[in-house]
Amino acid sequence: MAEQKVELFARRLDRGVQQAVHSNSAAGTEKRYTVLGKDYSAPDDLRRLAGQIRQHAIEHLDTYLEQAEQSLKRQGAHVHYAVTAEDACRAVSDILQKAGAKKVVKSKSMISEEIHLNDHLGSVGIESVETDLGEYIIQIDGDHPSHIVKPIIHKNRRDIAKSFEREGLGDYNDDPETITRRARVFMRDKYLQADAGITGANFVSAETGRLVLVTNEGNSRFCLAAPKIHIALVGIEKVIPSDAELAVLLNLLGRSATGQQLTVYTEFINGPARTDRPSGPQEMHVIFVDNQRSQILASDCREILRCIRCGACLNVCPVYRQASGHAYRSVYPGPVGAVLSPLLAGKNFKQLADLPKASSLCGACNEVCPVDIPIPDLLLKLRNRGHEEHAPSPGTPPMGAFAKLASSPMLWRFAMKSNKVMNLVPLEKLPLPYLQPWLKTRTLPEWRGGEFRSWMKDRRKK
Amino acid sequence: MSTARDQIFSSVRAALAPLPERTARPVFSKDVAEPHWLATEADSLTLFQKRAEATGTKCFTDMESCAAWLRSQGVRTVYIPAPLTRLAALCSEFCEVTSNYTRARVNEIDAAFTPAAGAIAESGSIILSDESTPDRLAALAPWHHIALVSRAEIHRTIADALAAMPDDPNLIWVTGPSKTADVEGILIQGVHGPGAQACLIV
């Protein structure tokens, strides 16, 4: 029988990779739990508040997006809009080509992964270098991130040392500190030579037009310190009402993502350089990208747009821990990806309709979510949509016989009683492939079918 | 305006129009996300020092010990903005002092002092702005960065700092040295920014 694609991937995954993903994810969950517990007596109240803030923001996106645009323009930034991923890529290259820019440094941005920006820039002859250490390694390996926050969670130091050797960054050396120093030296020249810096944004405050960026390495700061043009790619859902909401959101983002009260660098960008503040980029462009987000807003899964990309749901997910990020065949892995990726696929929904099934619906993702997204509910809605659209469903046991049985009271009554014969059958010998793995670690209780019905009948008589 | 803009706004409006009601903007008090231990903490200066040290930022309260630390670190070239003459005199005893930060010397200057725009006690963060630190690279590229923090400008909480953000193209909260855990989750300091972050409280 066909297996679920995620399950199949997990089964074939290298044991070393699986172990690394599992232990690193588990450590992330532990750190998050410790720091939230140490600092807050009721962290769940705070998560619910953050959820309301984000839900309010996306349900008033028409107002806040317009307000953000006005605020950004007031600060001297150029504002652009892109309906599709292709439009967004073109918007970036148009700005760069107009300015004659040939070299670009990039800080980590999930939306740039989503629209495959580097491939596009390469195709029009613009060099784009990822500056986040993990993302740089992904780039030189032609690989894809397997975690939202920890992109190379699936690689070990030996893999990285080999890649660095291949790229001419020095002889083979797998000491993490040496790897980091070599990247530091290499990136220095890239920053100083770059014509433009590209970043994402964690939040955009509608009231002030402030773009908020959080990083630990300092690379986004460098992308805004040396080059003369700044381009920010921002999903339209990133807008929040004002700076005041950041007190809640920033306090949850760092703790949920990496167990830090705040990440090392929390940067607030408010327009390009001014005559009395000449240090930063002379030009600032903000590109608001839709790429299916307005369609998600129209769907019954709009809560997923609350997401602030902390990765806590990946770390805690028993399926992610076993399968690793690449099993999800899309930019966003884990529970959030199982909801977001099929939705972002738009017309190609069916191709990723199996992802919402790669979940035991244990609910841990919802319990750790800093913006309280009801991920299990959304997974169920998407399973239903997949069923309605007749998406292929490998791994689902045939339920036709059960459906017949369960829709006829007479047959059901008969089956309940007669199934007692099952107590005499050695189940482990039945040739049912989907039953056998289950039975390996479990035993069925004795069949007592029909007892509830008799009890109900007797009760009515009384 | 562009058609892309119109298209996006009309899709967003169409998506929101059928909602029977929209989630109201939550009202919350400014201190809602304060850690519960904050209330029992001492004055903001002591708290700032404690939190800064916890995140890996060294704190100095006098120029002499700060200069001695730089000397012990083997610093060779230090950038000190012009008005800080006493500090410059102390450092010139053991290294080259320059008051001119240029791109040509980005990799030579291995320590830099820049004035901070403030600090946050709750998180031990240093606040830099383009006004306080006119050259962004100076506070970022050297291995050692020492922010000059004025006692009077220490905000008690993150919420206080957010409420008092000055009008500046760039504000950055620096909470410890630049770090990564990308390689096997092992913590390494000094990725792109300073590997040694410090502050001199004045």
XYZ file of C-alpha atoms in Angstrom:
664
model
C 0.000 0.000 0.000
C 1.146 3.579 -0.748
C 2.602 5.481 2.164
C 2.187 9.126 3.075
C 4.986 11.112 1.436
C 6.148 12.665 4.701
C 6.261 9.246 6.353
C 8.171 7.770 3.458
C 10.706 10.603 3.616
C 11.151 10.074 7.350
C 11.705 6.357 6.868
C 14.447 6.958 4.296
C 16.065 9.828 6.190
C 19.670 9.370 7.245
C 19.698 8.351 10.938
C 22.381 10.917 11.777
C 20.313 13.734 10.289
C 17.213 12.533 12.066
C 19.054 12.397 15.380
C 20.417 15.932 14.869
C 17.012 17.345 13.978
C 15.384 15.548 16.878
C 17.831 16.632 19.557
C 18.174 20.214 18.308
C 14.377 20.601 18.130
C 13.882 19.075 21.560
C 16.506 21.424 23.005
C 14.672 24.379 21.438
C 11.390 23.328 23.010
C 13.058 22.886 26.403
C 14.716 26.331 26.295
C 11.472 28.014 25.312
C 9.601 26.303 28.117
C 12.219 27.200 30.716
C 12.496 30.871 29.813
C 8.750 31.451 29.562
C 8.163 29.661 32.858
C 10.906 31.633 34.587
C 9.594 34.993 33.443
C 5.805 34.670 33.374
C 3.289 33.197 35.771
C 0.664 32.979 32.997
C 2.449 32.746 29.651
C -0.706 31.373 28.030
C -2.579 34.609 28.758
C 0.179 36.481 26.973
C 0.016 34.105 23.984
C -3.719 34.633 23.731
C -3.289 38.404 23.866
C -0.661 38.246 21.124
C -3.047 36.074 19.112
C -5.783 38.698 19.444
C -3.389 41.442 18.426
C -2.399 39.581 15.278
C -5.964 38.485 14.502
C -7.119 42.087 14.878
C -4.308 43.246 12.594
C -5.084 40.815 9.765
C -8.825 41.440 10.037
C -8.120 45.155 9.576
C -5.444 44.697 6.952
C -7.231 47.034 4.552
C -6.846 49.892 7.039
C -3.409 49.083 8.422
C -1.729 48.337 5.102
C -2.836 51.691 3.762
C -1.709 53.418 6.932
C 1.668 51.653 6.795
C 2.124 52.779 3.209
C 1.443 56.392 4.149
C 3.781 56.249 7.139
C 6.567 54.689 5.091
C 6.217 57.314 2.378
C 6.215 60.064 4.978
C 9.579 58.723 6.160
C 10.944 58.867 2.648
C 10.670 55.208 1.634
C 9.366 54.057 -1.756
C 6.472 51.617 -1.470
C 5.800 48.926 -4.080
C 3.263 46.134 -4.343
C 3.620 42.665 -5.866
C 0.678 40.358 -6.475
C 2.645 37.209 -7.297
C 6.064 35.750 -6.513
C 7.206 36.562 -10.053
C 6.034 40.165 -9.673
C 7.986 40.452 -6.418
C 11.171 39.118 -8.007
C 10.769 41.510 -10.910
C 10.145 44.446 -8.580
C 13.465 43.736 -6.852
C 15.469 43.365 -10.056
C 13.839 46.461 -11.581
C 14.956 48.588 -8.648
C 18.458 47.131 -8.791
C 18.814 47.491 -12.557
C 17.557 51.053 -12.510
C 20.271 51.899 -9.981
C 22.890 49.960 -11.927
C 23.394 47.623 -8.966
C 25.298 44.402 -9.681
C 26.057 43.077 -6.208
C 23.635 42.449 -3.419
C 23.915 41.220 0.153
C 20.868 39.603 1.731
C 19.854 38.946 5.276
C 17.641 35.998 6.127
C 14.099 36.350 4.846
C 11.549 33.571 4.506
C 9.588 35.474 1.879
C 12.680 35.694 -0.334
C 12.878 31.889 -0.101
C 9.189 31.707 -0.903
C 9.579 33.699 -4.138
C 12.976 32.102 -5.053
C 14.621 35.503 -5.261
C 18.238 34.329 -5.530
C 17.507 32.217 -8.597
C 15.828 35.166 -10.243
C 18.626 37.622 -9.458
C 21.183 35.122 -10.734
C 19.243 34.799 -13.984
C 19.460 38.549 -14.607
C 23.164 38.691 -13.779
C 23.004 40.119 -10.271
C 25.165 38.509 -7.583
C 23.151 37.935 -4.418
C 24.948 36.639 -1.331
C 23.125 35.227 1.677
C 24.845 36.624 4.764
C 23.218 34.634 7.564
C 25.727 31.845 8.251
C 23.181 29.066 7.891
C 21.583 30.573 4.803
C 25.004 31.095 3.208
C 25.783 27.405 3.644
C 22.386 26.561 2.149
C 23.197 28.824 -0.797
C 26.630 27.385 -1.597
C 25.236 23.856 -1.299
C 22.276 24.588 -3.580
C 20.152 23.270 -0.704
C 16.932 24.450 0.963
C 16.395 25.519 4.583
C 14.897 22.741 6.692
C 13.819 24.943 9.606
C 12.426 28.474 9.725
C 14.905 29.711 12.339
C 17.692 27.109 12.094
C 18.069 26.601 8.341
C 20.902 24.036 8.527
C 19.565 21.974 11.410
C 19.985 18.978 9.067
C 23.714 19.488 8.461
C 26.684 18.641 10.655
C 30.032 20.388 10.957
C 31.743 17.906 8.628
C 29.274 18.664 5.827
C 29.888 22.388 6.319
C 33.689 22.034 6.460
C 33.587 20.175 3.135
C 31.449 22.888 1.542
C 33.784 25.632 2.765
C 36.785 23.748 1.417
C 35.051 23.339 -1.943
C 34.229 27.058 -2.093
C 37.828 28.018 -1.406
C 37.273 29.428 2.091
C 40.293 27.547 3.452
C 41.504 23.996 4.048
C 39.165 21.442 5.592
C 38.430 22.471 9.174
C 35.290 21.400 11.008
C 35.743 23.481 14.150
C 32.539 25.580 14.438
C 34.499 28.614 15.595
C 36.871 28.440 12.618
C 33.903 28.032 10.264
C 32.292 31.136 11.748
C 35.505 33.226 11.551
C 36.012 32.303 7.917
C 32.477 33.377 7.106
C 33.118 36.652 8.963
C 36.165 37.428 6.845
C 34.505 36.366 3.605
C 31.367 38.432 4.253
C 33.268 41.588 5.159
C 34.292 42.188 1.558
C 30.855 41.246 0.267
C 29.198 43.842 2.522
C 31.635 46.566 1.575
C 31.367 45.877 -2.149
C 27.584 45.482 -2.256
C 25.423 48.051 -4.027
C 22.280 47.032 -2.192
C 21.100 45.191 0.911
C 17.940 43.077 0.878
C 16.098 42.220 4.079
C 12.706 40.950 5.155
C 10.781 42.419 8.072
C 9.433 40.777 11.196
C 6.859 43.502 11.765
C 5.769 46.781 10.214
C 4.117 49.330 12.475
C 1.272 51.004 10.592
C 1.255 54.056 12.840
C 4.950 54.930 12.565
C 6.058 53.009 9.480
C 8.818 51.382 11.510
C 10.160 48.155 10.065
C 11.337 45.756 12.757
C 14.088 43.217 12.121
C 15.388 40.711 14.639
C 18.677 38.826 14.210
C 21.461 37.358 16.302
C 24.432 37.476 13.960
C 24.342 41.176 13.073
C 24.141 40.485 9.350
C 20.984 42.488 8.707
C 22.652 45.442 10.402
C 25.606 45.055 8.070
C 23.289 44.914 5.048
C 21.993 48.325 6.160
C 25.350 49.787 7.144
C 27.496 49.469 4.039
C 25.279 49.473 0.884
C 23.516 52.525 -0.480
C 20.163 50.917 -1.329
C 17.889 49.018 1.038
C 15.118 46.796 -0.303
C 12.743 45.192 2.186
C 10.489 42.352 1.066
C 7.460 42.211 3.308
C 4.420 39.930 3.298
C 1.297 42.072 3.500
C 0.261 40.264 6.703
C 3.258 41.577 8.672
C 1.570 44.862 9.508
C 0.662 45.622 13.123
C -1.288 48.629 14.446
C 1.467 50.494 16.304
C 4.781 50.284 18.155
C 2.980 49.583 21.447
C 1.994 46.067 20.287
C 5.691 45.254 19.940
C 5.981 45.085 23.727
C 3.915 41.886 23.584
C 5.119 40.492 20.263
C 8.875 41.016 20.705
C 8.760 39.536 24.206
C 7.187 36.371 22.800
C 9.121 36.118 19.534
C 12.627 35.795 20.985
C 11.566 33.475 23.782
C 9.582 31.229 21.433
C 12.206 31.101 18.693
C 15.473 30.678 20.566
C 14.694 30.967 24.269
C 16.097 34.507 24.363
C 14.326 37.410 26.055
C 15.335 39.451 23.016
C 17.506 38.440 20.090
C 20.912 40.150 20.059
C 19.884 42.760 17.503
C 16.409 44.268 17.404
C 16.435 46.893 14.707
C 13.849 49.587 13.991
C 14.169 51.099 10.541
C 12.410 54.328 9.869
C 13.274 55.528 6.393
C 16.481 56.104 4.419
C 19.419 58.288 5.422
C 18.684 61.981 6.013
C 21.004 64.930 5.600
C 21.568 65.106 9.352
C 21.698 61.273 9.681
C 23.778 60.221 6.685
C 25.011 56.774 7.773
C 22.424 54.422 6.272
C 21.279 53.597 2.734
C 20.305 56.613 0.630
C 17.339 54.807 -0.899
C 14.792 52.614 0.839
C 12.247 50.466 -0.984
C 9.539 48.419 0.679
C 7.857 45.778 -1.463
C 4.594 44.467 -0.039
C 4.041 40.967 -1.368
C 0.637 39.274 -1.582
C 1.493 35.910 -3.191
C -1.802 34.223 -2.125
C -2.067 35.949 1.252
C -5.250 37.812 0.336
C -6.731 34.473 -0.761
C -5.775 32.936 2.586
C -7.413 35.928 4.262
C -10.603 35.099 2.362
C -10.467 31.428 3.422
C -11.524 29.798 6.688
C -7.822 29.321 7.509
C -6.985 33.033 7.862
C -5.677 32.504 11.419
C -2.452 31.134 9.901
C -1.643 34.709 8.802
C -1.047 35.553 12.469
C 2.215 33.577 12.279
C 5.372 35.440 13.345
C 7.784 32.718 12.086
C 9.313 31.679 15.400
C 9.615 27.984 14.593
C 8.372 26.806 18.013
C 5.750 24.557 16.410
C 8.450 22.811 14.374
C 10.575 22.161 17.435
C 7.740 20.629 19.425
C 6.159 18.580 16.621
C 6.693 14.807 16.901
C 6.293 14.475 13.129
C 8.778 17.255 12.303
C 11.292 15.771 14.735
C 11.133 12.441 12.908
C 10.819 13.685 9.359
C 12.917 16.914 9.299
C 12.003 19.949 7.228
C 12.662 18.703 3.711
C 9.935 16.091 4.114
C 7.420 18.924 3.661
C 8.605 19.673 0.096
C 8.083 23.403 0.568
C 9.632 26.523 2.050
C 7.669 26.376 5.303
C 7.993 23.022 7.090
C 6.446 21.608 10.250
C 2.924 22.261 11.515
C 2.829 25.861 10.266
C 4.056 24.659 6.892
C 1.486 21.888 6.742
C -1.152 24.636 6.843
C 0.603 27.476 5.050
C 2.321 25.623 2.198
C -0.780 24.066 0.593
C -2.525 27.451 0.887
C 0.392 29.357 -0.645
C 0.411 26.816 -3.470
C -2.849 28.381 -4.705
C -4.026 26.496 -7.772
C -1.555 23.731 -7.001
C -3.187 23.051 -3.631
C -3.690 19.375 -4.443
C 0.032 18.787 -4.849
C 0.577 19.568 -1.175
C -2.805 18.412 0.132
C -1.121 15.461 1.838
C 0.774 17.757 4.249
C -2.170 18.448 6.590
C -2.448 14.677 7.035
C 1.114 14.379 8.299
C -0.017 15.098 11.830
C -1.339 13.136 14.757
C -3.342 16.250 15.772
C -1.697 16.085 19.204
C -2.130 19.845 19.573
C 1.370 20.637 20.866
C 1.842 23.163 18.046
C -1.103 25.189 19.272
C 0.106 25.006 22.881
C 3.496 26.550 22.043
C 2.339 29.040 19.423
C 3.137 32.603 20.575
C 0.107 33.884 18.668
C -2.133 30.958 19.623
C -2.919 29.745 16.098
C -5.375 26.820 16.269
C -3.175 24.735 13.948
C -4.959 21.389 14.532
C -8.312 22.951 13.571
C -6.773 24.390 10.429
C -5.223 21.022 9.558
C -8.674 19.431 9.802
C -10.211 22.114 7.583
C -7.524 21.513 4.979
C -7.951 17.731 5.164
C -11.595 18.306 4.449
C -10.778 20.594 1.547
C -8.399 17.992 0.128
C -11.163 15.400 0.342
C -13.682 17.685 -1.352
C -11.266 18.488 -4.149
C -10.437 14.783 -4.581
C -6.764 15.282 -3.844
C -4.760 12.061 -3.893
C -4.548 10.590 -0.423
C -1.831 7.959 -0.165
C -1.660 6.142 3.141
C -5.347 6.465 3.978
C -6.754 2.989 4.751
C -9.760 1.959 2.639
C -12.867 2.909 4.628
C -15.582 1.895 2.134
C -16.659 -1.228 4.005
C -16.752 0.638 7.300
C -18.828 3.414 5.734
C -21.465 0.862 4.607
C -21.489 -0.760 8.009
C -21.733 2.488 9.920
C -24.597 3.835 7.817
C -26.906 0.856 8.324
C -28.228 0.394 11.902
C -29.168 -3.212 11.237
C -25.768 -4.185 9.878
C -24.098 -2.276 12.684
C -26.068 -4.121 15.390
C -25.239 -7.409 13.814
C -21.558 -6.550 13.469
C -21.269 -5.371 17.053
C -22.438 -8.710 18.402
C -20.908 -11.015 15.847
C -17.527 -9.314 15.990
C -16.940 -11.135 19.273
C -15.500 -13.783 17.052
C -12.533 -11.409 16.633
C -11.428 -12.337 20.148
C -10.547 -15.740 18.761
C -8.603 -14.475 15.705
C -4.824 -14.055 15.948
C -4.663 -10.450 14.696
C -0.913 -10.394 14.230
C -1.333 -12.983 11.496
C -3.850 -10.966 9.447
C -2.377 -9.771 6.145
C -3.373 -6.139 6.685
C -0.262 -3.986 6.139
C -1.612 -0.859 7.819
C -2.619 -2.810 10.905
C 0.614 -4.689 11.512
C 2.938 -1.776 12.464
C 0.290 -0.622 14.927
C -0.045 -4.046 16.513
C 3.712 -4.360 16.962
C 3.628 -2.058 19.953
C 0.032 -2.399 21.085
C -2.508 -5.026 22.012
C -6.234 -4.723 21.443
C -8.533 -5.062 24.408
C -11.112 -7.850 24.394
C -14.061 -7.097 22.080
C -17.174 -6.321 24.097
C -19.232 -4.920 21.228
C -22.893 -4.160 21.787
C -22.707 -3.669 25.544
C -23.240 0.075 25.340
C -26.369 -0.414 23.236
C -27.838 -2.884 25.734
C -27.008 -0.515 28.596
C -28.697 2.369 26.769
C -31.813 0.256 26.124
C -32.111 -0.846 29.759
C -31.645 2.702 30.934
C -34.533 3.926 28.784
C -36.834 1.269 30.240
C -36.166 2.594 33.725
C -1.311 54.299 -8.577
C -0.076 50.930 -9.718
C -2.476 48.215 -10.662
C -0.745 45.756 -8.324
C -1.698 47.979 -5.427
C -5.322 48.199 -6.547
C -5.483 44.467 -7.086
C -4.120 43.681 -3.626
C -6.344 46.184 -1.858
C -9.439 44.980 -3.659
C -8.646 41.325 -2.827
C -8.033 42.228 0.809
C -11.299 44.202 1.012
C -13.185 41.399 -0.710
C -11.697 38.899 1.749
C -12.727 40.940 4.774
C -16.158 42.114 3.594
C -18.036 38.877 4.436
C -16.790 38.765 8.044
C -19.838 39.196 10.315
C -17.628 40.973 12.837
C -13.963 41.747 13.112
C -11.740 41.131 16.133
C -11.510 44.314 18.189
C -8.132 45.828 18.982
C -7.178 44.359 22.347
C -6.663 46.813 25.161
C -3.736 45.935 27.396
C -1.691 47.666 30.035
C 1.832 48.734 29.155
C 3.364 46.331 31.671
C 1.482 43.229 30.458
C 4.590 41.511 29.107
C 6.925 42.407 31.944
C 8.594 39.415 33.591
C 7.174 38.896 37.077
C 10.608 39.271 38.718
C 10.924 42.837 37.508
C 8.820 44.330 40.306
C 11.201 43.163 43.035
C 14.358 44.290 41.251
C 16.596 47.082 42.490
C 17.227 50.413 40.794
C 17.456 50.475 37.009
C 21.229 50.940 36.878
C 21.948 47.836 38.960
C 19.351 45.861 37.042
C 20.792 46.979 33.704
C 24.274 45.857 34.751
C 22.980 42.497 35.942
C 20.956 41.824 32.782
C 23.695 43.081 30.457
C 26.291 40.809 32.046
C 23.836 37.897 31.776
C 23.600 38.371 28.005
C 27.376 38.706 27.599
C 27.772 42.514 27.589
C 30.622 43.621 29.851
C 29.849 46.673 31.979
C 32.380 49.234 33.116
C 31.714 52.215 35.316
C 35.116 53.880 35.011
C 37.375 54.614 32.067
C 40.487 53.129 33.662
C 39.146 49.600 34.011
C 37.628 49.770 30.533
C 40.991 50.814 29.052
C 42.743 48.090 31.049
C 40.365 45.512 29.585
C 41.063 46.666 26.027
C 44.772 46.478 26.752
C 44.439 42.924 28.074
C 42.549 42.028 24.888
C 45.525 43.075 22.783
C 43.655 45.852 20.978
C 45.869 47.640 18.450
C 43.721 50.381 16.942
C 40.807 52.025 18.682
C 38.305 54.512 17.310
C 37.313 57.154 19.839
C 35.118 60.076 18.719
C 36.809 63.450 19.122
C 35.259 64.868 22.289
C 36.374 61.976 24.516
C 39.894 63.264 25.143
C 40.527 61.647 28.548
C 39.586 58.244 27.217
C 41.775 58.789 24.177
C 44.709 59.668 26.417
C 44.231 56.485 28.453
C 44.097 54.285 25.347
C 46.975 55.962 23.570
C 49.253 54.486 26.256
C 48.942 51.052 24.653
C 47.438 51.415 21.157
C 46.812 53.680 18.221
C 43.868 55.999 18.722
C 41.931 57.465 15.820
C 38.993 59.833 15.811
C 38.302 59.218 12.149
C 36.374 56.137 11.119
C 36.776 55.363 7.420
C 35.789 52.399 5.293
C 39.384 51.912 4.221
C 40.264 51.001 7.808
C 37.256 48.823 8.617
C 39.369 45.710 9.112
C 42.202 47.461 10.980
C 40.209 49.187 13.675
C 39.627 46.438 16.216
C 37.865 48.450 18.903
C 35.433 51.343 18.807
C 33.690 53.563 21.319
C 30.358 55.050 20.244
C 27.803 56.914 22.338
C 24.542 55.059 22.952
C 21.113 56.670 22.723
C 20.085 54.864 25.892
C 19.726 51.435 27.442
C 17.052 49.034 28.693
C 17.381 47.627 32.207
C 14.864 44.789 31.813
C 16.762 43.162 28.951
C 20.278 44.572 29.430
C 20.130 46.099 25.948
C 22.100 49.053 24.616
C 20.206 51.407 22.302
C 22.084 52.906 19.360
C 20.651 55.449 16.948
C 22.031 57.190 13.891
C 22.088 60.364 15.935
C 24.164 58.881 18.765
C 26.344 56.626 16.609
C 26.795 58.536 13.345
C 28.654 55.693 11.621
C 26.775 52.397 11.749
C 29.875 50.460 10.719
C 31.892 51.795 13.657
C 29.554 50.130 16.127
C 29.392 46.920 14.137
C 32.583 46.013 12.317
C 35.244 46.105 15.099
C 35.686 43.017 17.284
C 35.288 45.157 20.416
C 32.484 47.645 20.673
C 32.050 49.791 23.740
C 28.870 51.826 23.988
C 28.883 54.892 26.168
C 25.698 54.691 28.180
C 24.475 57.615 30.219
C 22.938 56.684 33.580
C 20.106 59.111 33.010
C 19.081 57.367 29.803
C 18.425 53.876 31.109
C 14.811 52.850 30.469
C 13.448 50.429 33.005
C 11.433 48.237 30.634
C 11.159 47.255 26.997
C 7.737 48.902 26.898
C 9.239 52.156 28.245
C 11.896 52.091 25.539
C 9.280 51.443 22.860
C 7.180 54.346 24.066
C 10.181 56.690 24.006
C 11.639 55.828 20.604
C 13.195 58.946 19.084
C 12.644 60.002 15.478
C 15.648 58.439 13.804
C 16.076 56.424 10.584
C 17.638 53.604 12.543
C 17.414 52.436 16.114
C 19.010 49.227 17.216
C 18.831 47.411 20.526
C 22.024 45.486 21.103
C 21.652 42.673 23.606
C 25.022 40.982 23.917
C 27.714 40.162 21.358
C 26.895 39.000 17.828
C 26.218 35.260 17.953
C 25.098 32.182 16.057
C 24.147 28.619 16.854
C 23.721 27.588 13.234
C 26.466 24.941 13.310
C 25.116 21.994 15.319
C 23.473 24.338 17.808
C 26.876 25.312 19.230
C 27.009 28.925 20.419
C 29.743 30.987 18.731
C 30.230 34.691 19.388
C 31.343 37.288 16.862
C 29.726 36.258 13.588
C 29.466 39.531 11.659
C 29.268 42.047 14.474
C 31.341 42.459 17.644
C 32.606 39.312 19.328
C 33.092 41.333 22.493
C 30.336 43.762 23.432
C 30.818 46.166 26.292
C 29.429 49.358 27.719
C 30.942 52.151 29.716
C 28.400 53.738 32.004
C 29.004 57.461 32.416
